[in-house]
Tab-separated table of C-alpha atoms and ligand atoms in Angstrom:
chain	number	residue	atom	x	y	z
A	1	GLU	CA	-8.086	18.964	4.996
A	2	LYS	CA	-11.138	17.502	6.647
A	3	ASN	CA	-10.616	15.794	10.016
A	4	SER	CA	-6.888	15.117	9.594
A	5	PRO	CA	-5.700	12.897	12.443
A	6	PRO	CA	-2.987	14.190	14.806
A	7	GLN	CA	0.646	13.448	13.869
A	8	ASP	CA	1.238	10.320	15.978
A	9	THR	CA	-2.115	8.686	15.186
A	10	CYS	CA	-2.161	5.209	13.663
A	11	LEU	CA	-3.328	5.892	10.095
A	12	ILE	CA	-6.139	3.838	8.616
A	13	PHE	CA	-5.756	2.704	5.002
A	14	ALA	CA	-8.708	1.314	3.057
A	15	HIS	CA	-7.286	-1.944	1.664
A	16	ARG	CA	-8.128	-2.180	-2.078
A	17	GLY	CA	-10.648	0.563	-1.301
A	18	SER	CA	-13.467	-0.143	1.126
A	19	LYS	CA	-13.231	-3.856	0.359
A	20	CYS	CA	-15.840	-4.983	2.918
A	21	ASN	CA	-18.774	-3.332	1.193
A	22	ARG	CA	-17.618	-2.583	-2.366
A	23	PRO	CA	-15.945	-4.664	-5.110
A	24	GLU	CA	-12.207	-4.347	-4.397
A	25	ASN	CA	-9.991	-2.035	-6.464
A	26	THR	CA	-12.884	-0.351	-8.291
A	27	LEU	CA	-13.788	3.338	-8.410
A	28	ALA	CA	-16.822	2.463	-6.247
A	29	ALA	CA	-14.499	1.035	-3.582
A	30	PHE	CA	-12.286	4.136	-3.615
A	31	GLN	CA	-15.279	6.468	-3.613
A	32	GLU	CA	-16.582	4.702	-0.493
A	33	ALA	CA	-13.170	5.011	1.190
A	34	LEU	CA	-13.311	8.759	0.517
A	35	HIS	CA	-16.897	8.888	1.764
A	36	VAL	CA	-15.990	7.385	5.158
A	37	ASN	CA	-12.999	9.752	5.305
A	38	SER	CA	-10.317	7.076	5.405
A	39	ASP	CA	-6.842	8.513	6.082
A	40	GLY	CA	-5.361	6.446	3.296
A	41	ILE	CA	-6.201	4.274	0.316
A	42	GLU	CA	-4.279	1.204	-0.826
A	43	LEU	CA	-4.481	-0.249	-4.339
A	44	ASP	CA	-2.599	-2.766	-6.502
A	45	VAL	CA	-1.221	-2.176	-9.995
A	46	HIS	CA	-0.327	-4.490	-12.899
A	47	LEU	CA	0.577	-3.774	-16.548
A	48	SER	CA	-1.769	-4.653	-19.405
A	49	LYS	CA	-0.507	-6.175	-22.668
A	50	ASP	CA	-0.287	-2.656	-24.120
A	51	ASN	CA	1.627	-1.352	-21.105
A	52	GLN	CA	-1.159	0.464	-19.293
A	53	LEU	CA	-1.136	0.653	-15.489
A	54	VAL	CA	-4.322	-1.021	-14.310
A	55	VAL	CA	-5.725	-1.410	-10.809
A	56	ILE	CA	-6.505	-5.014	-9.898
A	57	HIS	CA	-5.158	-7.411	-7.276
A	58	ASP	CA	-4.600	-10.762	-9.002
A	59	GLU	CA	-2.435	-11.597	-12.022
A	60	LYS	CA	-5.576	-13.077	-13.569
A	61	VAL	CA	-8.938	-11.400	-14.039
A	62	ASN	CA	-10.844	-14.587	-13.129
A	63	ARG	CA	-11.714	-13.921	-9.484
A	64	THR	CA	-12.822	-10.287	-9.662
A	65	THR	CA	-14.266	-9.865	-13.160
A	66	SER	CA	-16.515	-11.552	-15.710
A	67	GLY	CA	-13.468	-12.579	-17.798
A	68	ARG	CA	-10.749	-15.186	-17.794
A	69	GLY	CA	-7.018	-14.923	-18.385
A	70	ARG	CA	-3.978	-12.958	-17.364
A	71	VAL	CA	-3.944	-9.147	-17.188
A	72	CYS	CA	-0.628	-9.108	-19.078
A	73	ASP	CA	-2.200	-10.999	-22.008
A	74	MET	CA	-5.025	-8.486	-22.485
A	75	THR	CA	-5.030	-4.943	-23.848
A	76	LEU	CA	-6.640	-2.132	-21.908
A	77	ALA	CA	-9.522	-2.154	-24.397
A	78	GLN	CA	-10.070	-5.870	-23.702
A	79	LEU	CA	-9.850	-5.371	-19.935
A	80	LYS	CA	-12.368	-2.532	-20.167
A	81	GLN	CA	-14.933	-4.935	-21.638
A	82	LEU	CA	-15.062	-6.826	-18.347
A	83	ASP	CA	-17.563	-6.391	-15.527
A	84	ALA	CA	-15.546	-5.921	-12.335
A	85	GLY	CA	-18.484	-5.562	-9.960
A	86	SER	CA	-21.107	-8.295	-10.437
A	87	TRP	CA	-18.965	-11.007	-8.814
A	88	PHE	CA	-19.364	-8.982	-5.601
A	89	ASP	CA	-22.942	-7.792	-6.042
A	90	LYS	CA	-25.115	-7.327	-9.136
A	91	ALA	CA	-25.677	-3.711	-8.062
A	92	PHE	CA	-22.070	-2.988	-9.121
A	93	HIS	CA	-22.298	-4.435	-12.636
A	94	LYS	CA	-21.176	-1.135	-14.168
A	95	GLU	CA	-17.780	-1.188	-12.430
A	96	LYS	CA	-14.757	-1.682	-14.667
A	97	ILE	CA	-11.103	-2.375	-13.940
A	98	PRO	CA	-9.827	1.192	-13.439
A	99	THR	CA	-6.569	2.523	-14.800
A	100	LEU	CA	-4.316	4.104	-12.191
A	101	GLU	CA	-4.842	7.403	-13.990
A	102	GLU	CA	-8.605	7.147	-13.495
A	103	VAL	CA	-8.121	6.607	-9.765
A	104	LEU	CA	-5.752	9.578	-9.547
A	105	ASN	CA	-8.340	11.722	-11.323
A	106	LEU	CA	-11.037	10.620	-8.873
A	107	LEU	CA	-8.826	11.501	-5.896
A	108	LEU	CA	-8.014	14.882	-7.445
A	109	LYS	CA	-11.664	15.604	-8.178
A	110	GLU	CA	-12.585	14.761	-4.575
A	111	ASN	CA	-9.703	16.850	-3.156
A	112	PHE	CA	-8.246	13.859	-1.345
A	113	ALA	CA	-5.433	15.057	0.896
A	114	GLY	CA	-4.557	11.810	2.679
A	115	TYR	CA	-2.223	8.977	1.670
A	116	LEU	CA	-2.301	6.899	-1.485
A	117	ASN	CA	-0.391	3.607	-1.277
A	118	ILE	CA	0.362	2.207	-4.711
A	119	GLU	CA	1.370	-1.449	-4.406
A	120	ILE	CA	3.270	-2.685	-7.450
A	121	LYS	CA	2.290	-6.304	-7.997
A	122	THR	CA	5.547	-7.694	-9.317
A	123	ASP	CA	5.573	-10.655	-6.924
A	124	ILE	CA	4.849	-13.235	-9.653
A	125	ILE	CA	5.187	-11.423	-13.010
A	126	ASN	CA	8.065	-8.971	-13.411
A	127	TYR	CA	6.366	-6.459	-15.719
A	128	PRO	CA	9.622	-5.037	-17.095
A	129	GLY	CA	9.406	-1.238	-17.285
A	130	ILE	CA	6.521	-0.896	-14.832
A	131	GLU	CA	8.561	1.369	-12.555
A	132	LYS	CA	9.385	3.789	-15.404
A	133	GLN	CA	5.750	3.781	-16.492
A	134	LEU	CA	4.669	4.655	-12.978
A	135	PHE	CA	7.362	7.292	-12.548
A	136	THR	CA	6.304	8.978	-15.805
A	137	LEU	CA	2.599	8.985	-14.910
A	138	MET	CA	3.177	10.271	-11.394
A	139	ASN	CA	5.429	13.067	-12.645
A	140	THR	CA	2.870	14.556	-15.011
A	141	GLN	CA	1.469	16.600	-12.116
A	142	THR	CA	1.718	17.312	-8.408
A	143	PHE	CA	-0.854	15.795	-6.112
A	144	PRO	CA	-2.427	17.189	-2.934
A	145	PHE	CA	-2.170	13.712	-1.365
A	146	LYS	CA	0.965	11.888	-0.205
A	147	VAL	CA	2.108	8.907	-2.242
A	148	ILE	CA	3.641	5.721	-0.837
A	149	TYR	CA	5.004	3.062	-3.191
A	150	SER	CA	5.274	-0.519	-1.996
A	151	SER	CA	6.030	-3.963	-3.357
A	152	PHE	CA	6.838	-7.478	-2.166
A	153	ASN	CA	9.574	-7.447	-4.810
A	154	ILE	CA	12.671	-5.671	-3.475
A	155	ASN	CA	14.052	-5.242	-7.021
A	156	THR	CA	10.998	-3.190	-7.959
A	157	LEU	CA	11.686	-0.922	-4.987
A	158	ARG	CA	15.348	-0.627	-5.980
A	159	ASN	CA	14.311	0.331	-9.509
A	160	LEU	CA	11.929	2.988	-8.184
A	161	HIS	CA	14.659	4.409	-5.995
A	162	ALA	CA	17.105	4.437	-8.914
A	163	LEU	CA	14.612	6.491	-10.941
A	164	GLY	CA	14.796	9.187	-8.265
A	165	ILE	CA	11.390	8.769	-6.630
A	166	LYS	CA	11.107	11.260	-3.791
A	167	ASP	CA	8.008	9.811	-2.134
A	168	GLU	CA	7.928	7.062	0.470
A	169	ILE	CA	9.127	3.633	-0.651
A	170	ALA	CA	7.825	0.899	1.638
A	171	TYR	CA	9.182	-2.601	2.074
A	172	LEU	CA	6.245	-4.981	1.981
A	173	ALA	CA	6.706	-8.317	3.683
A	174	GLY	CA	5.080	-11.265	5.293
A	175	LYS	CA	3.000	-13.105	2.683
A	176	THR	CA	4.247	-16.073	4.628
A	177	PHE	CA	5.965	-15.679	7.979
A	178	GLN	CA	9.278	-16.959	6.596
A	179	ARG	CA	9.447	-14.323	3.904
A	180	VAL	CA	9.948	-11.501	6.381
A	181	ASP	CA	13.613	-10.649	6.099
A	182	LEU	CA	14.503	-7.304	7.557
A	183	THR	CA	18.141	-7.773	6.618
A	184	VAL	CA	17.268	-6.766	3.057
A	185	VAL	CA	15.870	-3.428	4.240
A	186	GLU	CA	18.115	-0.881	2.629
A	187	ARG	CA	18.626	2.750	3.541
A	188	PHE	CA	16.339	4.115	0.852
A	189	ILE	CA	13.401	2.172	2.269
A	190	THR	CA	11.363	4.710	4.238
A	191	SER	CA	8.832	2.439	5.908
A	192	LEU	CA	7.869	-1.185	6.577
A	193	HIS	CA	4.547	-2.702	5.628
A	194	LEU	CA	4.380	-6.006	7.469
A	195	LYS	CA	1.834	-8.717	8.012
A	196	LYS	CA	0.244	-8.317	11.432
A	197	ASN	CA	1.562	-11.636	12.799
A	198	TYR	CA	5.133	-10.455	12.550
A	199	VAL	CA	4.664	-7.668	15.037
A	200	PHE	CA	2.089	-9.321	17.265
A	201	ARG	CA	4.116	-12.534	17.650
A	202	HIS	CA	7.288	-10.682	18.492
A	203	LYS	CA	5.392	-8.361	20.834
A	204	LYS	CA	7.817	-5.618	19.935
A	205	LEU	CA	9.666	-4.998	16.716
A	206	LEU	CA	12.774	-2.940	16.449
A	207	ALA	CA	12.474	-1.261	13.096
A	208	PRO	CA	15.806	-0.209	11.566
A	209	ASP	CA	16.308	3.574	11.951
A	210	ASN	CA	12.866	3.870	13.562
A	211	LYS	CA	11.172	3.600	10.199
A	212	PRO	CA	7.377	3.762	10.426
A	213	ILE	CA	5.735	0.341	10.636
A	214	ARG	CA	2.359	-0.208	9.044
A	215	LEU	CA	0.529	-3.523	9.314
A	216	TRP	CA	-1.650	-5.276	6.780
A	217	GLY	CA	-4.299	-7.901	7.395
A	218	ILE	CA	-5.920	-5.953	10.247
A	219	HIS	CA	-9.613	-6.694	9.932
A	220	SER	CA	-10.940	-7.679	13.376
A	221	GLU	CA	-11.727	-5.287	16.211
A	222	LYS	CA	-9.226	-7.166	18.389
A	223	ASP	CA	-6.384	-6.639	15.909
A	224	MET	CA	-7.319	-3.008	15.395
A	225	CYS	CA	-7.151	-2.401	19.151
A	226	LEU	CA	-3.801	-4.220	19.355
A	227	ALA	CA	-2.421	-2.107	16.527
A	228	PHE	CA	-3.640	1.108	18.143
A	229	GLN	CA	-1.967	0.053	21.419
A	230	HIS	CA	1.361	-0.938	19.832
A	231	ASN	CA	3.461	1.806	18.312
A	232	ILE	CA	2.093	1.170	14.825
A	233	SER	CA	2.033	3.993	12.274
A	234	GLY	CA	-0.750	2.620	10.116
A	235	ILE	CA	-3.010	-0.312	9.304
A	236	PHE	CA	-4.427	-1.693	6.064
A	237	THR	CA	-7.955	-2.888	6.608
A	238	ASP	CA	-10.955	-4.059	4.594
A	239	PHE	CA	-13.106	-2.203	7.159
A	240	PRO	CA	-11.984	1.440	7.160
A	241	GLU	CA	-15.234	2.798	8.593
A	242	LYS	CA	-15.171	0.347	11.529
A	243	ALA	CA	-11.486	1.077	12.181
A	244	LEU	CA	-12.093	4.834	12.216
A	245	LYS	CA	-14.912	4.396	14.774
A	246	ILE	CA	-12.787	2.171	17.028
A	247	ARG	CA	-9.882	4.596	16.884
A	248	LYS	CA	-12.180	7.478	17.727
A	249	ASN	CA	-13.699	5.622	20.688
A	250	GLN	CA	-10.244	4.750	22.026
A	251	SER	CA	-9.088	8.345	21.928
A	252	ASN	CA	-12.148	9.580	23.873
B	301	LIG	O1	-0.255	-3.548	0.867
B	301	LIG	C1	-0.763	-4.378	1.842
B	301	LIG	C2	-1.506	-5.536	1.258
B	301	LIG	O2	-2.332	-5.078	0.227
B	301	LIG	C3	-0.611	-6.619	0.744
B	301	LIG	O3	-1.270	-7.772	0.368
B	301	LIG	O4	-2.160	-9.336	-1.270
B	301	LIG	O5	-3.653	-7.621	-0.255
B	301	LIG	O6	-1.942	-6.946	-1.905
B	301	LIG	P1	-2.304	-7.919	-0.815
B	302	LIG	MG1	-2.154	-4.801	-1.915
């Protein structure tokens, strides 16, 4: 493993890939995250009309592709027609919405040995059967990287647990401050992925059973430094390269 950080280091996850300089959730974004040697990669999955796991953030393709409409109303073949890069920069016009399988293959090809966080986007649409689909795909082989599943939807996490997932299952919270409810954190939840404000406002957070806390929405240098100073296990950032440099400078 190249440059693995020491055990108690705050891990840096490239949020939707290296989102600051590549179109989010594309192979180009993940390739860049690998290139800067990010400890982890975060991505979002939805189900297409023909039940394929596809990597995109929104329920609709409108914001990040050349198309219009909901992911769940389009087949994989239809989704593959779309340009998922030009909205960001014309140079990326060849980027497509990747399937999760394509991302896994990229990580395997590049010998990625860090952390892959698969966020299941069931916050608005339920995608019945998405957990089984994921479980089946992820069980076709063993991976050299560590997998973390997360979702804002606690039922999705319960379903994953019921299927017998052995990897980390993270409780994702804090879209709005009020939605953070640690009372729903059940024993099978291995880690907490919280919005930064939750921890920074409370100054200190007592995580049940000392579960690792990772924070999302950490994009400024100030927040990165705060996270590195608090006892935070990981951050999700659009700027993985910057975060890695800041962490390195702090440890010197
Ligand atoms: O998983 C952390 C973060 O990605 C959650 O928010 O909306 O960027 O998926 P969002
Ligand atoms: Mg996400």
